[in-house]
C-alpha cells in the first residue's frame, strides 16, 4: 500500500480564494481524520469520519471550512473563502480503530502546506 | 480544560546516552496513550501505544511508561543515535479520537 496520499503537497493562494485539499486513505481503514498543524497550536483535530460518515466536526474553526468523504477512498477539506490565518500544514490520517487495529496507531499523509497571501 | 504538555524546551543529548521525554496531561482519563515521531516536512509516524492498565511497554530501544496517578508518560530512547533526532509527539485518546501534544524536539549529537 502506498500509504495515505495527500494532494497537493504545497498550495499558495490569495486571500478570498477557495482551496480544496484531497486525501486518499489506506484501503480498509475505517476512520479518517483531518488535522491542522501550526507552530503555535501544534496538531489540532478538525474533523473525523467513521465509515465515510462525519462523526465529530467540533474542531472545524468556522463555517468557511467543510469536509466530505463521498466514498471509502477519498476525502476533501475545503476552505472558502481562505484567509491568511488559515496558513498551516494540513494532515490527513487514517486508522483501523475497530477490530483491534488501535495498536497500529494512525497513519498520516505527508501533509499539504497551505499558504494564504 | 483538557491539556497535554510536553517538554517545552528542545532536548540535546550525546550519542549513546538515554533520552527521556515527558508527557503530562490534565483533565483527561485516557485509556490509551500513543507516541509518534515527526521529521521535518513529514507527517507523524506511529511508534508505540500503551494502555492504561500497562505500566511499561518496550519496542527495541524504545520504552514507554504510563502513570495514571501522576498523569504522566515517559518516553525513553536508549543508546541514542543521531538518526533518532526528530520531534516526538504524545497523543491521548478521548473516545475514538486522539489529541496531540505540541511535541519535543530531540537532537542527538554525534
XYZ file of N, CA and C in Angstrom:
681
model
N 0.850 -1.190 0.000
C 0.000 0.000 0.000
C 0.886 1.240 0.000
N 0.475 2.283 -0.740
C 1.278 3.490 -0.848
C 1.123 4.384 0.360
N 0.323 4.030 1.333
C 0.107 4.875 2.487
C -1.007 5.865 2.221
N -1.126 6.834 3.114
C -2.132 7.886 2.946
C -1.569 8.920 1.974
N -2.346 9.230 0.961
C -1.866 10.120 -0.087
C -2.629 11.435 -0.036
N -1.879 12.522 0.074
C -2.493 13.839 0.101
C -2.022 14.652 -1.106
N -2.920 15.490 -1.580
C -2.544 16.417 -2.650
C -3.317 17.719 -2.486
N -2.715 18.830 -2.919
C -1.324 18.951 -3.350
C -0.378 18.957 -2.151
N 0.919 18.902 -2.378
C 1.885 18.992 -1.283
C 2.022 20.430 -0.798
N 1.950 21.326 -1.739
C 2.045 22.745 -1.409
C 0.950 23.497 -2.163
N 0.394 24.488 -1.496
C -0.636 25.308 -2.129
C -0.434 26.745 -1.670
N -0.290 27.642 -2.623
C -0.225 29.065 -2.318
C -1.414 29.719 -3.002
N -2.202 30.435 -2.246
C -3.397 31.036 -2.809
C -3.594 32.436 -2.247
N -4.402 33.199 -2.916
C -4.688 34.547 -2.446
C -5.895 34.539 -1.526
N -5.876 35.436 -0.595
C -6.983 35.574 0.335
C -8.301 35.696 -0.430
N -9.310 34.975 0.047
C -10.617 35.023 -0.584
C -10.865 33.903 -1.568
N -9.798 33.212 -1.979
C -9.965 32.113 -2.929
C -10.399 30.836 -2.226
N -10.987 29.957 -3.000
C -11.373 28.641 -2.485
C -10.190 27.693 -2.602
N -10.002 26.892 -1.555
C -8.924 25.915 -1.535
C -9.515 24.543 -1.251
N -9.093 23.546 -2.003
C -9.546 22.173 -1.770
C -8.345 21.263 -1.576
N -8.316 20.598 -0.446
C -7.263 19.645 -0.132
C -7.845 18.245 -0.255
N -7.016 17.335 -0.738
C -7.510 15.990 -1.044
C -6.745 14.923 -0.284
N -7.438 13.824 -0.008
C -6.828 12.730 0.754
C -7.359 11.385 0.284
N -6.434 10.465 0.084
C -6.801 9.061 -0.175
C -6.286 8.232 0.980
N -7.182 7.661 1.793
C -6.724 6.881 2.949
C -6.230 5.504 2.539
N -5.703 4.791 3.500
C -5.279 3.416 3.258
C -6.512 2.535 3.083
N -6.464 1.696 2.091
C -7.589 0.816 1.798
C -7.884 -0.076 3.008
N -9.183 -0.104 3.386
C -9.586 -0.949 4.510
C -9.647 -0.219 5.842
N -9.034 0.949 5.920
C -9.125 1.716 7.161
C -10.521 2.314 7.284
N -11.054 2.280 8.516
C -12.436 2.717 8.687
C -12.581 4.097 9.320
N -11.462 4.680 9.720
C -11.505 6.029 10.274
C -10.594 6.942 9.460
N -11.060 8.185 9.269
C -10.249 9.184 8.584
C -10.317 10.481 9.385
N -9.156 11.095 9.558
C -9.034 12.294 10.380
C -8.383 13.407 9.568
N -8.837 14.625 9.790
C -8.163 15.810 9.253
C -7.607 16.618 10.431
N -6.297 16.922 10.353
C -5.623 17.708 11.375
C -5.002 18.940 10.714
N -4.795 19.958 11.532
C -4.069 21.152 11.097
C -2.911 21.332 12.076
N -1.725 21.638 11.556
C -0.559 21.812 12.415
C 0.060 23.192 12.208
N 0.250 23.914 13.309
C 0.960 25.180 13.315
C 1.964 25.153 14.447
N 2.940 26.032 14.389
C 3.949 26.089 15.451
C 3.288 26.438 16.774
N 2.349 27.366 16.724
C 1.765 27.866 17.969
C 0.821 26.852 18.629
N 0.056 26.132 17.815
C -1.020 25.306 18.373
C -0.789 23.805 18.201
N 0.272 23.448 17.521
C 0.536 22.026 17.325
C -0.486 21.392 16.400
N -0.758 20.108 16.615
C -1.702 19.365 15.793
C -3.100 19.506 16.378
N -4.000 20.051 15.595
C -5.378 20.239 16.040
C -6.289 19.353 15.189
N -7.142 18.597 15.838
C -8.107 17.775 15.111
C -9.230 18.658 14.587
N -9.493 18.578 13.309
C -10.567 19.375 12.704
C -11.861 18.573 12.621
N -11.781 17.369 12.074
C -12.965 16.551 11.852
C -12.528 15.113 11.672
N -13.410 14.160 12.025
C -13.095 12.792 11.667
C -14.337 12.052 11.200
N -14.087 11.039 10.392
C -15.132 10.223 9.765
C -14.964 8.768 10.199
N -16.079 8.083 10.317
C -16.076 6.644 10.516
C -16.938 6.029 9.426
N -16.352 5.136 8.643
C -17.093 4.534 7.519
C -17.775 5.602 6.668
N -17.050 6.639 6.347
C -17.445 7.730 5.455
C -18.434 8.711 6.084
N -18.838 8.501 7.320
C -19.819 9.370 7.967
C -19.096 10.325 8.915
N -19.342 11.640 8.807
C -18.700 12.567 9.755
C -19.218 12.326 11.162
N -18.295 12.162 12.104
C -18.677 11.854 13.485
C -18.556 13.073 14.377
N -17.475 13.806 14.229
C -17.245 14.960 15.096
C -16.544 16.041 14.296
N -17.206 17.155 14.101
C -16.595 18.282 13.374
C -16.430 19.487 14.293
N -16.399 19.250 15.586
C -16.325 20.361 16.536
C -15.012 21.130 16.441
N -14.005 20.539 15.826
C -12.726 21.214 15.664
C -12.642 22.106 14.442
N -13.630 22.040 13.588
C -13.627 22.898 12.395
C -13.764 24.339 12.862
N -12.826 25.188 12.483
C -12.774 26.527 13.088
C -13.992 27.395 12.796
N -14.545 27.310 11.648
C -15.706 28.145 11.335
C -16.360 27.633 10.052
N -17.438 28.306 9.687
C -18.223 27.819 8.553
C -17.464 27.863 7.231
N -16.351 28.512 7.209
C -15.569 28.567 5.970
C -14.946 27.211 5.644
N -14.898 26.354 6.648
C -14.287 25.035 6.480
C -15.394 23.992 6.311
N -15.177 23.095 5.348
C -16.105 21.969 5.184
C -15.310 20.753 4.731
N -15.804 19.584 5.073
C -15.128 18.342 4.691
C -16.165 17.333 4.242
N -15.749 16.513 3.273
C -16.631 15.471 2.761
C -15.848 14.184 2.592
N -16.571 13.094 2.625
C -15.976 11.793 2.321
C -17.012 11.021 1.505
N -17.037 11.224 0.213
C -18.074 10.608 -0.626
C -17.963 9.095 -0.745
N -16.754 8.568 -0.526
C -16.588 7.108 -0.534
C -15.380 6.745 0.321
N -15.138 5.463 0.455
C -14.106 4.991 1.383
C -12.692 5.335 0.947
N -12.515 5.792 -0.285
C -11.165 6.010 -0.774
C -10.850 7.477 -1.060
N -11.708 8.396 -0.595
C -11.463 9.790 -0.961
C -12.139 10.731 0.030
N -11.391 11.773 0.407
C -11.961 12.812 1.256
C -11.397 14.160 0.825
N -12.183 15.202 1.032
C -11.734 16.558 0.732
C -11.969 17.461 1.929
N -11.099 18.435 2.053
C -11.258 19.514 3.027
C -11.240 20.808 2.223
N -12.291 21.585 2.354
C -12.422 22.789 1.555
C -12.452 24.017 2.456
N -11.782 25.058 2.039
C -11.810 26.340 2.745
C -12.289 27.392 1.748
N -13.383 28.030 2.094
C -13.962 29.031 1.203
C -14.713 30.079 2.010
N -14.278 31.342 2.006
C -13.064 31.855 1.381
C -11.856 31.674 2.309
N -10.692 31.564 1.737
C -9.486 31.377 2.543
C -9.008 32.714 3.107
N -8.317 32.638 4.259
C -7.765 33.809 4.928
C -6.321 33.517 5.312
N -5.493 34.563 5.476
C -4.085 34.327 5.837
C -3.916 33.483 7.100
N -4.816 33.600 8.067
C -4.685 32.830 9.310
C -4.965 31.339 9.097
N -5.402 30.960 7.921
C -5.584 29.537 7.611
C -4.266 28.887 7.199
N -3.222 29.675 7.025
C -1.917 29.140 6.616
C -1.415 28.159 7.671
N -1.117 26.947 7.249
C -0.729 25.865 8.152
C -0.396 24.648 7.298
N 0.008 23.575 7.970
C 0.121 22.280 7.294
C -1.094 21.459 7.680
N -1.775 20.944 6.689
C -2.976 20.148 6.910
C -2.650 18.684 6.651
N -2.936 17.869 7.657
C -2.666 16.439 7.557
C -3.963 15.651 7.526
N -3.937 14.618 6.740
C -4.986 13.611 6.745
C -4.370 12.350 7.355
N -5.142 11.634 8.151
C -4.667 10.386 8.736
C -5.789 9.362 8.660
N -5.418 8.110 8.539
C -6.438 7.067 8.582
C -6.023 5.997 9.570
N -6.997 5.220 10.020
C -6.721 4.203 11.019
C -7.767 3.108 10.970
N -7.368 1.950 11.464
C -8.287 0.836 11.594
C -8.529 0.669 13.086
N -9.395 1.502 13.656
C -9.586 1.502 15.097
C -10.470 0.362 15.571
N -11.316 -0.103 14.709
C -12.143 -1.236 15.095
C -11.353 -2.513 14.856
N -11.838 -3.592 15.335
C -11.230 -4.902 15.130
C -9.778 -4.928 15.601
N -9.540 -4.294 16.712
C -8.217 -4.382 17.331
C -7.125 -3.613 16.626
N -7.495 -2.723 15.724
C -6.471 -2.023 14.962
C -5.809 -0.887 15.707
N -6.251 -0.601 16.911
C -5.706 0.560 17.614
C -4.214 0.436 17.865
N -3.716 -0.774 17.956
C -2.292 -0.956 18.225
C -1.410 -0.487 17.080
N -1.998 -0.183 15.960
C -1.220 0.263 14.814
C -1.253 1.770 14.650
N -2.001 2.447 15.516
C -1.992 3.908 15.512
C -2.598 4.496 14.269
N -2.352 5.771 14.096
C -2.792 6.466 12.908
C -1.681 6.429 11.870
N -2.069 6.375 10.604
C -1.114 6.558 9.519
C -1.387 7.919 8.896
N -0.384 8.771 8.949
C -0.535 10.128 8.428
C -0.019 10.220 7.002
N -0.637 11.143 6.246
C -0.070 11.509 4.961
C 1.071 12.490 5.162
N 1.655 12.921 4.064
C 2.787 13.845 4.135
C 2.354 15.291 4.316
N 1.047 15.546 4.240
C 0.549 16.879 4.529
C 0.483 17.789 3.315
N -0.349 18.814 3.436
C -0.413 19.894 2.450
C -0.041 21.178 3.168
N 1.017 21.825 2.678
C 1.416 23.106 3.263
C 0.659 24.205 2.540
N -0.260 24.836 3.259
C -1.096 25.886 2.683
C -0.588 27.252 3.115
N -0.387 28.112 2.129
C -0.025 29.497 2.398
C -1.061 30.386 1.736
N -1.695 31.224 2.540
C -2.691 32.172 2.019
C -2.104 33.574 2.139
N -1.969 34.228 1.003
C -1.320 35.553 0.997
C -2.349 36.677 0.750
N -9.889 22.992 31.530
C -9.932 22.416 30.194
C -8.849 21.353 30.061
N -8.991 20.526 29.057
C -8.020 19.455 28.841
C -6.704 20.023 28.331
N -5.619 19.427 28.789
C -4.314 19.970 28.425
C -3.302 18.836 28.355
N -2.437 18.882 27.334
C -1.328 17.937 27.199
C -0.058 18.756 27.106
N 0.912 18.461 27.976
C 2.150 19.234 27.989
C 3.345 18.322 27.764
N 4.202 18.718 26.840
C 5.454 18.002 26.627
C 6.605 18.968 26.925
N 7.818 18.405 27.086
C 8.981 19.252 27.363
C 8.952 20.443 26.394
N 8.850 21.644 26.933
C 8.752 22.796 26.047
C 10.087 23.128 25.400
N 11.177 22.796 26.081
C 12.489 23.084 25.542
C 12.953 21.932 24.670
N 13.764 22.260 23.682
C 14.382 21.219 22.870
C 15.377 20.455 23.734
N 15.540 19.189 23.417
C 16.417 18.318 24.194
C 17.622 17.939 23.339
N 18.812 18.227 23.856
C 20.048 17.848 23.160
C 20.791 16.844 24.020
N 21.141 15.706 23.446
C 21.897 14.719 24.218
C 23.018 14.153 23.369
N 23.978 13.560 24.056
C 25.130 12.969 23.381
C 24.757 11.574 22.870
N 25.287 11.240 21.738
C 25.077 9.902 21.183
C 25.453 8.828 22.193
N 24.618 7.819 22.264
C 24.871 6.704 23.184
C 24.159 6.842 24.511
N 23.755 8.065 24.861
C 23.035 8.282 26.115
C 21.551 7.934 25.951
N 20.846 7.914 27.071
C 19.402 7.683 27.049
C 18.663 9.011 27.040
N 17.768 9.166 26.082
C 16.921 10.362 26.021
C 15.614 10.054 26.732
N 15.153 10.994 27.564
C 13.880 10.820 28.263
C 12.997 12.014 27.988
N 11.836 11.740 27.407
C 10.885 12.789 27.075
C 9.647 12.611 27.952
N 9.028 13.736 28.302
C 7.915 13.712 29.242
C 6.623 14.186 28.581
N 5.538 13.539 28.954
C 4.206 13.950 28.506
C 3.311 13.993 29.740
N 2.853 15.160 30.097
C 1.938 15.332 31.231
C 0.581 15.762 30.726
N -0.453 15.333 31.403
C -1.792 15.707 30.965
C -2.677 16.023 32.166
N -3.674 16.856 31.901
C -4.654 17.205 32.938
C -6.047 17.101 32.333
N -6.985 16.759 33.209
C -8.397 16.688 32.815
C -8.669 15.691 31.700
N -7.848 14.669 31.612
C -8.099 13.541 30.733
C -8.123 12.282 31.586
N -8.789 11.291 31.127
C -8.657 9.945 31.684
C -8.498 8.993 30.511
N -7.356 9.051 29.858
C -7.190 8.264 28.635
C -7.080 6.778 28.905
N -7.660 6.001 28.030
C -7.494 4.560 28.088
C -6.229 4.139 27.334
N -5.773 5.014 26.425
C -4.600 4.719 25.613
C -3.741 5.970 25.501
N -2.468 5.747 25.313
C -1.551 6.844 25.054
C -0.603 6.359 23.966
N -0.374 7.226 22.994
C 0.492 6.867 21.868
C 1.677 7.824 21.795
N 2.752 7.354 21.213
C 3.897 8.201 20.881
C 4.178 8.115 19.387
N 4.485 9.296 18.837
C 4.777 9.413 17.408
C 6.103 10.130 17.220
N 6.716 9.890 16.081
C 7.913 10.610 15.668
C 7.564 11.426 14.436
N 8.041 12.683 14.397
C 7.808 13.504 13.224
C 9.124 14.129 12.760
N 9.447 13.903 11.494
C 10.608 14.514 10.873
C 10.164 15.746 10.094
N 11.073 16.705 9.873
C 10.690 17.948 9.171
C 10.074 17.646 7.814
N 8.943 18.302 7.544
C 8.292 18.154 6.250
C 7.534 16.861 6.063
N 7.394 16.074 7.137
C 6.703 14.790 7.028
C 5.574 14.714 8.047
N 4.690 13.764 7.846
C 3.650 13.524 8.823
C 4.178 12.696 9.982
N 3.493 12.744 11.123
C 3.912 11.922 12.262
C 3.853 10.438 11.923
N 4.765 9.675 12.517
C 4.815 8.229 12.325
C 4.605 7.554 13.679
N 3.663 6.631 13.717
C 3.324 5.927 14.955
C 4.479 5.064 15.423
N 4.768 5.145 16.755
C 5.837 4.335 17.343
C 5.286 3.272 18.288
N 4.526 3.715 19.285
C 4.096 2.819 20.347
C 2.750 3.246 20.902
N 1.998 2.271 21.385
C 0.773 2.546 22.133
C 0.870 1.840 23.466
N 0.434 2.484 24.536
C 0.382 1.860 25.860
C -1.012 2.057 26.420
N -1.539 1.039 27.058
C -2.878 1.088 27.633
C -2.808 1.514 29.086
N -3.929 1.951 29.615
C -3.955 2.476 30.981
C -3.603 1.423 32.017
N -3.839 0.159 31.700
C -3.526 -0.902 32.662
C -2.128 -1.474 32.468
N -1.347 -0.864 31.588
C 0.041 -1.277 31.372
C 0.960 -0.217 31.976
N 1.916 -0.666 32.743
C 2.842 0.282 33.370
C 3.971 0.659 32.423
N 4.350 -0.300 31.598
C 5.541 -0.106 30.780
C 5.406 -0.910 29.494
N 5.976 -0.365 28.418
C 5.994 -1.099 27.155
C 7.325 -0.829 26.472
N 7.842 -1.866 25.805
C 9.139 -1.728 25.143
C 9.035 -2.162 23.685
N 9.867 -1.495 22.871
C 9.998 -1.886 21.475
C 11.417 -1.520 21.045
N 12.228 -2.546 20.897
C 13.635 -2.329 20.527
C 14.283 -1.356 21.519
N 14.794 -0.210 21.076
C 15.455 0.719 22.002
C 14.483 1.699 22.665
N 13.212 1.537 22.434
C 12.209 2.446 22.977
C 11.541 1.834 24.202
N 11.261 2.688 25.197
C 10.488 2.266 26.355
C 9.532 3.379 26.730
N 8.297 3.006 26.987
C 7.278 3.969 27.393
C 6.703 3.536 28.728
N 6.512 4.490 29.626
C 5.807 4.225 30.879
C 4.563 5.095 30.926
N 3.606 4.644 31.720
C 2.299 5.322 31.795
C 1.846 5.277 33.243
N 1.842 6.435 33.894
C 1.447 6.519 35.292
C 0.148 7.316 35.356
N -0.965 6.614 35.528
C -2.260 7.295 35.513
C -2.514 8.078 36.790
N -1.751 7.774 37.843
C -1.889 8.548 39.080
C -1.214 9.899 38.932
N -0.002 9.879 38.399
C 0.723 11.124 38.149
C 0.242 11.834 36.899
N -0.543 11.131 36.089
C -0.990 11.656 34.791
C 0.224 12.026 33.937
N 1.074 11.018 33.767
C 2.331 11.269 33.067
C 2.780 10.032 32.306
N 3.375 10.279 31.144
C 4.040 9.225 30.399
C 5.475 9.665 30.143
N 6.391 8.708 30.287
C 7.784 8.957 29.954
C 8.156 8.098 28.755
N 8.923 8.701 27.847
C 9.348 8.023 26.625
C 10.869 8.016 26.623
N 11.464 6.820 26.598
C 12.910 6.690 26.679
C 13.446 6.106 25.376
N 14.550 6.677 24.916
C 15.298 6.081 23.803
C 16.669 5.743 24.357
N 16.981 4.468 24.440
C 18.290 4.059 24.952
C 19.300 3.987 23.810
N 20.578 4.133 24.159
C 21.667 4.073 23.177
C 21.330 4.968 21.975
N 21.037 6.219 22.266
C 20.541 7.121 21.227
C 21.551 7.296 20.095
N 21.004 7.554 18.902
C 21.814 7.718 17.698
C 21.413 9.018 17.009
N 22.303 9.609 16.235
C 21.936 10.839 15.515
C 20.665 10.670 14.675
N 20.413 9.472 14.166
C 19.209 9.214 13.373
C 17.925 9.306 14.199
N 18.054 9.331 15.527
C 16.876 9.487 16.389
C 16.447 10.946 16.493
N 17.220 11.859 15.965
C 16.894 13.287 16.017
C 15.601 13.541 15.256
N 14.628 14.106 15.949
C 13.295 14.341 15.385
C 12.464 15.028 16.457
N 11.222 15.307 16.127
C 10.253 15.769 17.119
C 9.382 14.589 17.509
N 9.156 14.441 18.807
C 8.373 13.328 19.318
C 7.086 13.871 19.954
N 5.981 13.282 19.550
C 4.658 13.736 19.978
C 3.976 12.653 20.792
N 3.331 13.032 21.877
C 2.455 12.094 22.565
C 1.008 12.423 22.190
N 0.172 11.421 22.260
C -1.235 11.592 21.898
C -2.088 10.778 22.865
N -3.180 11.371 23.347
C -4.080 10.721 24.288
C -5.449 10.534 23.655
N -6.069 9.425 23.975
C -7.368 9.175 23.354
C -8.491 9.827 24.156
N -9.505 10.201 23.431
C -10.753 10.665 24.027
C -11.840 10.121 23.128
N -12.384 8.976 23.511
C -13.299 8.303 22.606
C -12.516 7.698 21.469
N -12.944 7.914 20.255
C -12.274 7.359 19.080
C -11.299 8.327 18.451
N -10.950 9.385 19.126
C -10.023 10.339 18.556
C -8.881 10.584 19.535
N -7.724 10.930 18.965
C -6.561 11.209 19.782
C -6.216 12.688 19.710
N -5.856 13.250 20.862
C -5.403 14.627 20.930
C -3.899 14.628 21.156
N -3.201 15.498 20.446
C -1.749 15.501 20.430
C -1.161 16.626 21.260
N -0.014 16.334 21.875
C 0.790 17.371 22.477
C 1.534 18.125 21.384
N 2.227 19.201 21.776
C 2.918 20.025 20.780
C 4.279 19.462 20.398
N 4.735 18.439 21.122
C 5.964 17.767 20.735
C 7.207 18.287 21.423
N 8.221 17.430 21.468
C 9.542 17.785 21.979
C 10.555 17.512 20.875
N 11.396 18.504 20.599
C 12.433 18.335 19.592
C 13.674 17.727 20.231
N 14.108 16.602 19.696
C 15.285 15.908 20.209
C 16.407 15.981 19.182
N 17.585 16.366 19.646
C 18.783 16.329 18.800
C 19.818 15.460 19.485
N 20.283 14.447 18.781
C 21.333 13.571 19.289
C 22.643 13.989 18.631
N 23.576 14.400 19.471
C 24.843 14.951 18.980
C 25.872 13.841 18.841
N 26.486 13.721 17.653
C 27.471 12.637 17.460
C 28.700 12.843 18.337
